[in-house]
């Protein structure tokens, strides 16, 4: 069975010989599962006993009673120093004793010396980051990212066994695990239970409920929105160059794990007049690539309601890397990246974004839209940041005919008696959105008169 990303990270830190590790994560139960996985050993590392300490239960091994004298934080550290055999010691919420007691901080430095090169590893876990200056350089700090596919697939196996659903096919486990990416194990558990409610089986029938639960969890951030995209490329009128480019890049994106990183599609930038279909195109990209779509609202980031814009933007980008593979939509990107002044907050955000675009995970395709082209810095538009930059202009006559046809057919209007080319003489200079509203107004007029829509409407 492949090793999870979290277990591999912790195992490698142990193999480097570091005696002290601080894991920042709100998922305490998941940390326990990962440490149990690491303690079982591997081909290149023998198994190690796992001891767990908390202020409420003291120091103990699984299934055993607490060790006498190790109930307090100082007593737990004394127990670790006195232990003569290699082991892993998991200290839960140990940031509180460290912050409050100079004696505990001093004793932890003694633990560092006594455990070094003895294959005794101390792991402090906490939902908050709090490292005293005295021990900061002695501790390896790890940020536990959300579960990867390996963890999620194993979690789904355990849950289906526990609910007596039988062993689901591997392809189904992989599909549902991808839908759960970016959630914690607890959040994934609630999403799965919602999906299986009403007697549904794990698979295609339960997937919409999983995605709906994920939408609710993602949208709580306030700056990232899960967009349910049902738009197809055929729903976009015109823009043949963009469609051709997307179909070609889709093949490369599907091969992303087996080809050079420099030719894996990173994303595109669409600029142009409002109402000409930029947002519609982004939704079509997600459907074309068969990926979930997430929208980052730049206006909301700079609203101040979620904290400092710089930190919120960085957090949103990091969060999206854990959601990959996905399409990430930066709507009205010029609202946040319209200056390169290095001294200001927007300048720092801009600098981070340029670096992030070069180094982000392969499974994330960025689709950025902008209305005010003059507000975008030249560094943003140049080749290399995005794979391609498209300008979405007003539709030509043949494109207007196609847009009319798309919107009429979508509303189940019989167009066999319509002279669509004749209609375009009244829509010169119109955007696609204005043509759509023209169709909606005509259908409204016809429905009020209780008849079928005609060209005159």
Tab-separated table of C-alpha atoms in Angstrom:
chain	number	residue	atom	x	y	z
A	1	UNK	CA	0.000	0.000	0.000
A	2	UNK	CA	1.447	3.450	-0.913
A	3	UNK	CA	2.455	5.753	1.922
A	4	UNK	CA	0.519	8.963	2.514
A	5	UNK	CA	2.175	12.343	2.027
A	6	UNK	CA	1.895	13.187	5.743
A	7	UNK	CA	3.398	9.867	6.887
A	8	UNK	CA	6.260	10.212	4.409
A	9	UNK	CA	7.022	13.745	5.617
A	10	UNK	CA	7.133	12.685	9.287
A	11	UNK	CA	9.108	9.515	8.577
A	12	UNK	CA	11.732	11.483	6.663
A	13	UNK	CA	12.058	13.960	9.544
A	14	UNK	CA	12.715	11.009	11.886
A	15	UNK	CA	15.245	9.515	9.490
A	16	UNK	CA	17.126	12.810	9.509
A	17	UNK	CA	17.636	12.250	13.255
A	18	UNK	CA	15.710	15.289	14.491
A	19	UNK	CA	14.470	14.509	18.029
A	20	UNK	CA	11.877	17.330	18.293
A	21	UNK	CA	9.034	17.939	15.812
A	22	UNK	CA	6.151	20.409	16.151
A	23	UNK	CA	3.092	19.586	14.000
A	24	UNK	CA	0.634	22.417	13.532
A	25	UNK	CA	-2.801	20.947	12.765
A	26	UNK	CA	-6.378	21.083	14.082
A	27	UNK	CA	-6.806	17.384	13.108
A	28	UNK	CA	-5.593	15.677	16.271
A	29	UNK	CA	-7.151	12.288	15.481
A	30	UNK	CA	-5.630	12.325	12.024
A	31	UNK	CA	-2.194	13.054	13.494
A	32	UNK	CA	-2.639	10.017	15.754
A	33	UNK	CA	-3.455	7.840	12.721
A	34	UNK	CA	-0.424	9.125	10.815
A	35	UNK	CA	1.912	8.562	13.784
A	36	UNK	CA	0.522	5.032	14.167
A	37	UNK	CA	1.290	4.459	10.481
A	38	UNK	CA	4.840	5.736	10.946
A	39	UNK	CA	5.346	3.706	14.136
A	40	UNK	CA	4.597	0.479	12.264
A	41	UNK	CA	7.834	0.965	10.356
A	42	UNK	CA	8.740	0.391	6.724
A	43	UNK	CA	11.320	-1.386	4.599
A	44	UNK	CA	14.043	1.081	5.639
A	45	UNK	CA	12.949	1.817	9.230
A	46	UNK	CA	12.053	-0.674	11.991
A	47	UNK	CA	8.817	-0.285	14.016
A	48	UNK	CA	8.772	1.932	17.112
A	49	UNK	CA	6.421	1.929	20.130
A	50	UNK	CA	4.120	4.973	20.266
A	51	UNK	CA	3.529	6.774	23.582
A	52	UNK	CA	0.855	9.471	23.901
A	53	UNK	CA	0.608	12.207	26.557
A	54	UNK	CA	-2.163	14.703	27.342
A	55	UNK	CA	-2.792	16.820	30.425
A	56	UNK	CA	-6.006	14.855	31.086
A	57	UNK	CA	-4.762	11.274	30.572
A	58	UNK	CA	-1.034	11.405	31.252
A	59	UNK	CA	1.551	9.257	29.419
A	60	UNK	CA	0.311	5.935	28.066
A	61	UNK	CA	0.495	3.438	25.248
A	62	UNK	CA	-2.614	2.259	23.395
A	63	UNK	CA	-4.646	-0.084	25.578
A	64	UNK	CA	-2.510	0.515	28.687
A	65	UNK	CA	-3.016	2.558	31.819
A	66	UNK	CA	-1.165	5.817	32.449
A	67	UNK	CA	2.423	5.663	33.677
A	68	UNK	CA	2.746	6.862	37.297
A	69	UNK	CA	4.635	10.115	37.741
A	70	UNK	CA	4.135	11.235	34.118
A	71	UNK	CA	0.824	13.053	34.539
A	72	UNK	CA	2.278	16.571	34.447
A	73	UNK	CA	4.188	18.193	31.584
A	74	UNK	CA	7.431	18.106	33.575
A	75	UNK	CA	6.779	14.470	34.549
A	76	UNK	CA	6.213	13.527	30.885
A	77	UNK	CA	9.559	15.038	29.881
A	78	UNK	CA	11.298	13.253	32.765
A	79	UNK	CA	9.738	9.980	31.574
A	80	UNK	CA	11.089	10.559	28.049
A	81	UNK	CA	14.611	11.241	29.350
A	82	UNK	CA	14.520	8.124	31.553
A	83	UNK	CA	13.214	5.852	28.742
A	84	UNK	CA	16.045	3.568	27.606
A	85	UNK	CA	14.492	2.262	24.369
A	86	UNK	CA	13.733	3.930	21.003
A	87	UNK	CA	10.177	5.222	20.771
A	88	UNK	CA	7.885	7.962	19.475
A	89	UNK	CA	6.400	10.286	22.119
A	90	UNK	CA	3.295	12.234	21.079
A	91	UNK	CA	2.622	15.278	23.302
A	92	UNK	CA	-0.856	16.744	22.736
A	93	UNK	CA	-1.420	20.501	23.185
A	94	UNK	CA	2.034	20.883	24.700
A	95	UNK	CA	2.193	24.518	23.579
A	96	UNK	CA	0.393	25.568	26.785
A	97	UNK	CA	2.990	24.172	29.249
A	98	UNK	CA	5.782	25.530	27.057
A	99	UNK	CA	4.299	29.007	27.086
A	100	UNK	CA	3.566	29.082	30.806
A	101	UNK	CA	6.603	27.391	32.388
A	102	UNK	CA	10.282	28.265	32.013
A	103	UNK	CA	11.063	25.002	33.827
A	104	UNK	CA	9.279	22.973	31.119
A	105	UNK	CA	11.091	24.910	28.381
A	106	UNK	CA	14.425	24.185	30.047
A	107	UNK	CA	13.584	20.498	30.488
A	108	UNK	CA	12.557	20.203	26.824
A	109	UNK	CA	16.040	21.426	25.871
A	110	UNK	CA	17.414	18.630	28.079
A	111	UNK	CA	15.128	16.205	26.247
A	112	UNK	CA	16.590	17.402	22.938
A	113	UNK	CA	20.105	16.512	24.114
A	114	UNK	CA	19.122	13.149	25.626
A	115	UNK	CA	17.104	11.988	22.593
A	116	UNK	CA	19.577	13.020	19.917
A	117	UNK	CA	20.914	9.974	17.987
A	118	UNK	CA	18.983	7.629	20.332
A	119	UNK	CA	16.018	7.025	17.972
A	120	UNK	CA	13.720	8.692	20.485
A	121	UNK	CA	11.403	11.162	18.743
A	122	UNK	CA	9.204	13.736	20.475
A	123	UNK	CA	6.226	15.048	18.449
A	124	UNK	CA	4.329	18.067	19.793
A	125	UNK	CA	0.921	18.648	18.175
A	126	UNK	CA	-1.283	21.703	18.519
A	127	UNK	CA	-3.997	23.566	16.596
A	128	UNK	CA	-2.111	26.828	17.214
A	129	UNK	CA	1.424	27.837	16.371
A	130	UNK	CA	3.292	28.744	19.539
A	131	UNK	CA	7.033	28.108	19.701
A	132	UNK	CA	9.097	29.777	22.479
A	133	UNK	CA	12.242	31.506	21.277
A	134	UNK	CA	14.476	29.298	23.467
A	135	UNK	CA	13.629	26.123	21.558
A	136	UNK	CA	12.632	27.480	18.148
A	137	UNK	CA	15.910	26.520	16.451
A	138	UNK	CA	15.848	23.019	17.966
A	139	UNK	CA	12.377	22.086	16.734
A	140	UNK	CA	11.350	21.043	13.222
A	141	UNK	CA	8.057	22.828	12.466
A	142	UNK	CA	5.639	21.012	10.137
A	143	UNK	CA	2.351	22.333	8.769
A	144	UNK	CA	0.060	19.377	8.171
A	145	UNK	CA	-1.720	19.882	4.866
A	146	UNK	CA	-5.162	18.344	4.173
A	147	UNK	CA	-5.249	14.610	3.415
A	148	UNK	CA	-3.964	13.452	0.037
A	149	UNK	CA	-5.536	10.823	-2.212
A	150	UNK	CA	-3.789	7.950	-0.404
A	151	UNK	CA	-5.237	8.979	2.979
A	152	UNK	CA	-8.686	9.678	1.568
A	153	UNK	CA	-8.915	6.342	-0.270
A	154	UNK	CA	-7.911	4.472	2.909
A	155	UNK	CA	-10.431	6.552	4.882
A	156	UNK	CA	-13.195	5.627	2.406
A	157	UNK	CA	-12.291	1.937	2.701
A	158	UNK	CA	-12.574	2.082	6.490
A	159	UNK	CA	-15.866	4.006	6.389
A	160	UNK	CA	-17.507	1.654	3.884
A	161	UNK	CA	-16.442	-1.357	5.964
A	162	UNK	CA	-17.739	0.291	9.143
A	163	UNK	CA	-21.110	1.012	7.503
A	164	UNK	CA	-21.382	-2.532	6.104
A	165	UNK	CA	-21.462	-1.240	2.522
A	166	UNK	CA	-18.965	-3.800	1.278
A	167	UNK	CA	-15.730	-3.145	-0.617
A	168	UNK	CA	-16.299	-0.467	-3.269
A	169	UNK	CA	-14.435	-0.737	-6.619
A	170	UNK	CA	-11.067	1.035	-6.706
A	171	UNK	CA	-12.236	3.375	-9.492
A	172	UNK	CA	-15.186	4.518	-7.348
A	173	UNK	CA	-12.939	5.087	-4.309
A	174	UNK	CA	-10.557	7.189	-6.420
A	175	UNK	CA	-13.422	9.240	-7.890
A	176	UNK	CA	-14.993	10.043	-4.516
A	177	UNK	CA	-11.565	10.686	-2.937
A	178	UNK	CA	-10.819	13.310	-5.614
A	179	UNK	CA	-14.137	14.994	-4.846
A	180	UNK	CA	-13.177	15.132	-1.137
A	181	UNK	CA	-9.713	16.650	-1.688
A	182	UNK	CA	-9.112	19.798	0.334
A	183	UNK	CA	-11.314	18.715	3.264
A	184	UNK	CA	-10.152	17.461	6.647
A	185	UNK	CA	-10.920	13.848	7.563
A	186	UNK	CA	-13.731	14.994	9.876
A	187	UNK	CA	-15.244	17.151	7.128
A	188	UNK	CA	-14.859	14.270	4.660
A	189	UNK	CA	-16.640	11.947	7.102
A	190	UNK	CA	-19.661	14.260	7.364
A	191	UNK	CA	-19.722	14.760	3.587
A	192	UNK	CA	-19.641	11.001	3.055
A	193	UNK	CA	-22.441	10.363	5.550
A	194	UNK	CA	-24.556	12.991	3.827
A	195	UNK	CA	-23.843	11.352	0.481
A	196	UNK	CA	-24.858	7.900	1.732
A	197	UNK	CA	-28.024	9.103	3.471
A	198	UNK	CA	-31.236	7.646	2.122
A	199	UNK	CA	-29.650	4.344	1.181
A	200	UNK	CA	-27.500	5.701	-1.666
A	201	UNK	CA	-24.479	3.636	-2.670
A	202	UNK	CA	-20.953	5.035	-2.863
A	203	UNK	CA	-20.416	6.102	-6.462
A	204	UNK	CA	-22.086	8.184	-9.161
A	205	UNK	CA	-25.401	8.512	-7.252
A	206	UNK	CA	-23.753	9.863	-4.109
A	207	UNK	CA	-21.267	12.216	-5.823
A	208	UNK	CA	-23.634	15.244	-6.118
A	209	UNK	CA	-24.250	15.149	-2.342
A	210	UNK	CA	-20.483	15.003	-1.711
A	211	UNK	CA	-19.927	18.035	-3.953
A	212	UNK	CA	-22.790	19.950	-2.321
A	213	UNK	CA	-21.304	19.378	1.137
A	214	UNK	CA	-17.903	20.451	-0.185
A	215	UNK	CA	-19.460	23.595	-1.674
A	216	UNK	CA	-20.875	24.547	1.739
A	217	UNK	CA	-17.537	23.934	3.472
A	218	UNK	CA	-15.469	25.821	0.873
A	219	UNK	CA	-17.844	28.791	0.647
A	220	UNK	CA	-17.583	29.454	4.398
A	221	UNK	CA	-14.158	31.052	3.782
A	222	UNK	CA	-15.938	34.016	2.181
A	223	UNK	CA	-13.288	34.541	-0.506
A	224	UNK	CA	-13.386	31.184	-2.337
A	225	UNK	CA	-16.600	29.959	-3.908
A	226	UNK	CA	-17.283	26.501	-5.313
A	227	UNK	CA	-19.003	27.058	-8.683
A	228	UNK	CA	-21.302	24.343	-9.972
A	229	UNK	CA	-20.473	24.500	-13.669
A	230	UNK	CA	-22.881	22.939	-16.153
A	231	UNK	CA	-21.581	24.934	-19.107
A	232	UNK	CA	-20.204	23.192	-22.174
A	233	UNK	CA	-17.869	24.624	-24.817
A	234	UNK	CA	-20.770	24.337	-27.270
A	235	UNK	CA	-22.666	26.847	-25.106
A	236	UNK	CA	-20.100	29.510	-26.017
A	237	UNK	CA	-20.839	31.370	-29.239
A	238	UNK	CA	-17.806	32.154	-31.405
A	239	UNK	CA	-14.290	32.324	-29.899
A	240	UNK	CA	-13.112	29.424	-32.099
A	241	UNK	CA	-9.451	30.202	-31.421
A	242	UNK	CA	-9.968	29.885	-27.661
A	243	UNK	CA	-11.944	26.628	-28.063
A	244	UNK	CA	-9.247	25.071	-30.250
A	245	UNK	CA	-6.528	26.097	-27.771
A	246	UNK	CA	-8.431	24.583	-24.837
A	247	UNK	CA	-9.050	21.247	-26.563
A	248	UNK	CA	-5.338	20.968	-27.383
A	249	UNK	CA	-4.233	21.896	-23.854
A	250	UNK	CA	-6.714	19.484	-22.282
A	251	UNK	CA	-4.698	16.567	-23.654
A	252	UNK	CA	-1.502	17.950	-22.121
A	253	UNK	CA	-3.218	18.634	-18.791
A	254	UNK	CA	-4.428	15.022	-18.598
A	255	UNK	CA	-0.808	13.880	-19.151
A	256	UNK	CA	0.579	16.300	-16.517
A	257	UNK	CA	2.211	13.626	-14.347
A	258	UNK	CA	4.159	12.068	-17.217
A	259	UNK	CA	5.415	15.101	-19.160
A	260	UNK	CA	7.852	17.932	-18.505
A	261	UNK	CA	6.569	20.589	-16.104
A	262	UNK	CA	7.338	23.392	-18.567
A	263	UNK	CA	4.703	22.200	-21.061
A	264	UNK	CA	1.989	21.391	-18.505
A	265	UNK	CA	-0.737	24.060	-18.972
A	266	UNK	CA	-0.634	26.600	-16.120
A	267	UNK	CA	-3.529	28.826	-17.098
A	268	UNK	CA	-4.793	31.651	-19.277
A	269	UNK	CA	-5.762	35.297	-18.957
A	270	UNK	CA	-8.911	36.625	-20.656
A	271	UNK	CA	-9.320	40.360	-21.077
A	272	UNK	CA	-12.022	42.334	-22.796
A	273	UNK	CA	-15.330	44.133	-22.743
A	274	UNK	CA	-17.828	43.165	-20.014
A	275	UNK	CA	-20.646	40.955	-21.263
A	276	UNK	CA	-18.659	39.243	-24.017
A	277	UNK	CA	-18.493	35.813	-22.352
A	278	UNK	CA	-15.352	35.695	-20.209
A	279	UNK	CA	-17.147	34.198	-17.194
A	280	UNK	CA	-19.023	31.759	-19.433
A	281	UNK	CA	-15.724	30.640	-20.959
A	282	UNK	CA	-14.221	29.939	-17.521
A	283	UNK	CA	-17.167	27.689	-16.642
A	284	UNK	CA	-16.755	25.943	-19.994
A	285	UNK	CA	-13.042	25.363	-19.248
A	286	UNK	CA	-13.939	23.472	-16.053
A	287	UNK	CA	-16.407	21.302	-17.971
A	288	UNK	CA	-13.938	20.754	-20.814
A	289	UNK	CA	-11.189	19.675	-18.399
A	290	UNK	CA	-13.737	17.733	-16.264
A	291	UNK	CA	-12.520	19.500	-13.113
A	292	UNK	CA	-14.243	21.334	-10.222
A	293	UNK	CA	-14.282	25.126	-10.507
A	294	UNK	CA	-13.415	27.506	-7.654
A	295	UNK	CA	-13.768	31.289	-7.862
A	296	UNK	CA	-11.586	33.726	-5.927
A	297	UNK	CA	-13.313	37.074	-5.397
A	298	UNK	CA	-10.602	39.755	-5.424
A	299	UNK	CA	-13.042	42.436	-4.253
A	300	UNK	CA	-13.931	40.326	-1.199
A	301	UNK	CA	-10.244	39.752	-0.398
A	302	UNK	CA	-9.640	43.504	-0.235
A	303	UNK	CA	-12.840	44.205	1.700
A	304	UNK	CA	-11.055	43.769	5.052
A	305	UNK	CA	-13.824	41.515	6.391
A	306	UNK	CA	-11.521	38.469	6.461
A	307	UNK	CA	-8.321	40.028	7.789
A	308	UNK	CA	-5.339	41.585	6.044
A	309	UNK	CA	-5.658	41.184	2.287
A	310	UNK	CA	-2.092	39.920	1.897
A	311	UNK	CA	-2.556	37.014	4.303
A	312	UNK	CA	-6.029	36.157	2.975
A	313	UNK	CA	-4.754	36.015	-0.616
A	314	UNK	CA	-1.797	33.781	0.277
A	315	UNK	CA	-4.040	31.494	2.337
A	316	UNK	CA	-6.526	31.210	-0.544
A	317	UNK	CA	-3.779	30.205	-2.988
A	318	UNK	CA	-2.336	27.624	-0.562
A	319	UNK	CA	-5.809	26.244	0.116
A	320	UNK	CA	-6.440	25.803	-3.596
A	321	UNK	CA	-3.242	23.795	-4.043
A	322	UNK	CA	-4.735	21.270	-1.622
A	323	UNK	CA	-7.891	21.155	-3.792
A	324	UNK	CA	-5.976	20.211	-6.958
A	325	UNK	CA	-6.741	19.029	-9.561
A	326	UNK	CA	-9.095	21.954	-10.164
A	327	UNK	CA	-9.682	25.108	-12.190
A	328	UNK	CA	-9.101	28.288	-10.175
A	329	UNK	CA	-10.918	31.382	-11.406
A	330	UNK	CA	-9.543	34.812	-10.422
A	331	UNK	CA	-12.461	37.103	-11.216
A	332	UNK	CA	-11.619	40.741	-11.959
A	333	UNK	CA	-7.986	40.079	-11.160
A	334	UNK	CA	-7.059	43.706	-11.859
A	335	UNK	CA	-8.850	44.680	-8.639
A	336	UNK	CA	-6.046	43.191	-6.573
A	337	UNK	CA	-3.040	43.122	-8.910
A	338	UNK	CA	-3.010	46.580	-10.419
A	339	UNK	CA	0.278	47.928	-9.083
A	340	UNK	CA	3.875	46.825	-8.722
A	341	UNK	CA	4.856	49.274	-6.011
A	342	UNK	CA	7.085	47.130	-3.792
A	343	UNK	CA	6.345	49.115	-0.657
A	344	UNK	CA	2.591	48.558	-0.642
A	345	UNK	CA	0.414	45.586	0.216
A	346	UNK	CA	-0.810	45.210	-3.358
A	347	UNK	CA	2.793	45.165	-4.566
A	348	UNK	CA	3.632	42.321	-2.172
A	349	UNK	CA	0.533	40.398	-3.279
A	350	UNK	CA	1.513	40.921	-6.897
A	351	UNK	CA	5.043	39.655	-6.230
A	352	UNK	CA	3.717	36.577	-4.434
A	353	UNK	CA	1.275	35.835	-7.266
A	354	UNK	CA	3.977	35.954	-9.954
A	355	UNK	CA	6.169	33.527	-7.992
A	356	UNK	CA	3.228	31.290	-7.146
A	357	UNK	CA	2.178	31.043	-10.797
A	358	UNK	CA	5.648	29.705	-11.633
A	359	UNK	CA	5.837	27.196	-8.754
A	360	UNK	CA	2.249	26.062	-8.062
A	361	UNK	CA	1.216	22.430	-8.251
A	362	UNK	CA	0.738	20.892	-11.688
A	363	UNK	CA	-2.903	20.004	-11.083
A	364	UNK	CA	-4.114	23.608	-10.780
A	365	UNK	CA	-5.224	25.448	-13.929
A	366	UNK	CA	-5.638	29.202	-13.373
A	367	UNK	CA	-8.234	31.105	-15.409
A	368	UNK	CA	-8.056	34.860	-14.791
A	369	UNK	CA	-10.506	37.424	-16.180
A	370	UNK	CA	-10.072	41.184	-16.383
A	371	UNK	CA	-12.256	44.048	-17.637
A	372	UNK	CA	-9.870	47.004	-17.268
A	373	UNK	CA	-6.836	46.062	-19.308
A	374	UNK	CA	-4.984	49.298	-18.570
A	375	UNK	CA	-4.930	48.424	-14.847
A	376	UNK	CA	-2.918	45.220	-15.342
A	377	UNK	CA	0.882	45.495	-14.970
A	378	UNK	CA	2.988	44.596	-17.992
A	379	UNK	CA	4.637	41.788	-15.998
A	380	UNK	CA	1.247	40.098	-15.737
A	381	UNK	CA	0.518	40.104	-19.460
A	382	UNK	CA	3.914	39.023	-20.762
A	383	UNK	CA	4.456	35.481	-21.986
A	384	UNK	CA	5.485	33.022	-19.298
A	385	UNK	CA	3.071	34.033	-16.537
A	386	UNK	CA	0.082	32.542	-18.320
A	387	UNK	CA	0.258	30.102	-21.197
A	388	UNK	CA	-1.826	32.433	-23.351
A	389	UNK	CA	-3.568	35.794	-23.178
A	390	UNK	CA	-6.889	36.155	-25.012
A	391	UNK	CA	-8.763	39.342	-25.854
A	392	UNK	CA	-12.536	38.766	-25.938
A	393	UNK	CA	-14.026	41.379	-28.287
A	394	UNK	CA	-17.537	42.190	-29.473
A	395	UNK	CA	-19.000	39.304	-31.530
A	396	UNK	CA	-18.845	39.395	-35.330
A	397	UNK	CA	-21.963	38.822	-37.434
A	398	UNK	CA	-21.570	35.039	-37.746
A	399	UNK	CA	-20.837	34.853	-33.990
A	400	UNK	CA	-23.979	36.863	-33.208
A	401	UNK	CA	-26.020	34.372	-35.252
A	402	UNK	CA	-24.495	31.533	-33.238
A	403	UNK	CA	-25.230	33.319	-29.950
A	404	UNK	CA	-28.858	33.867	-30.987
A	405	UNK	CA	-29.144	30.185	-31.917
A	406	UNK	CA	-27.625	28.992	-28.611
A	407	UNK	CA	-29.922	31.092	-26.414
A	408	UNK	CA	-33.085	30.314	-28.393
A	409	UNK	CA	-32.436	26.561	-28.457
A	410	UNK	CA	-31.526	26.538	-24.749
A	411	UNK	CA	-35.017	27.934	-24.081
A	412	UNK	CA	-36.616	25.339	-26.394
A	413	UNK	CA	-37.692	27.847	-29.053
A	414	UNK	CA	-38.332	26.411	-32.533
A	415	UNK	CA	-36.041	28.467	-34.808
A	416	UNK	CA	-36.908	26.742	-38.093
A	417	UNK	CA	-38.902	29.796	-39.249
A	418	UNK	CA	-36.446	32.388	-37.919
A	419	UNK	CA	-34.203	34.418	-40.214
A	420	UNK	CA	-31.292	34.797	-37.795
A	421	UNK	CA	-28.947	36.685	-40.193
A	422	UNK	CA	-31.640	39.351	-40.621
A	423	UNK	CA	-31.879	39.818	-36.853
A	424	UNK	CA	-28.197	40.765	-36.561
A	425	UNK	CA	-28.750	44.081	-38.380
A	426	UNK	CA	-30.372	45.354	-35.184
A	427	UNK	CA	-27.601	44.082	-32.872
A	428	UNK	CA	-24.494	45.701	-34.353
A	429	UNK	CA	-22.133	46.592	-31.479
A	430	UNK	CA	-23.999	44.419	-28.977
A	431	UNK	CA	-22.284	42.121	-26.509
A	432	UNK	CA	-23.254	38.470	-26.051
A	433	UNK	CA	-24.938	39.338	-22.739
A	434	UNK	CA	-27.109	41.974	-24.468
A	435	UNK	CA	-28.155	39.448	-27.130
A	436	UNK	CA	-29.121	37.011	-24.370
A	437	UNK	CA	-31.252	39.692	-22.681
A	438	UNK	CA	-32.859	40.435	-26.051
A	439	UNK	CA	-33.925	36.764	-26.288
A	440	UNK	CA	-35.179	36.750	-22.671
A	441	UNK	CA	-37.199	39.954	-23.239
A	442	UNK	CA	-38.756	38.514	-26.410
A	443	UNK	CA	-39.763	35.294	-24.631
A	444	UNK	CA	-41.187	37.328	-21.743
A	445	UNK	CA	-43.298	39.383	-24.154
A	446	UNK	CA	-44.597	36.235	-25.845
A	447	UNK	CA	-45.430	34.490	-22.575
A	448	UNK	CA	-47.363	37.517	-21.307
A	449	UNK	CA	-49.409	37.380	-24.520
A	450	UNK	CA	-49.807	33.577	-24.118
A	451	UNK	CA	-48.319	32.706	-27.516
A	452	UNK	CA	-45.127	31.363	-29.098
A	453	UNK	CA	-42.203	33.742	-29.547
A	454	UNK	CA	-41.692	35.242	-33.024
A	455	UNK	CA	-39.034	37.254	-34.832
A	456	UNK	CA	-40.984	40.464	-34.284
A	457	UNK	CA	-40.698	39.952	-30.510
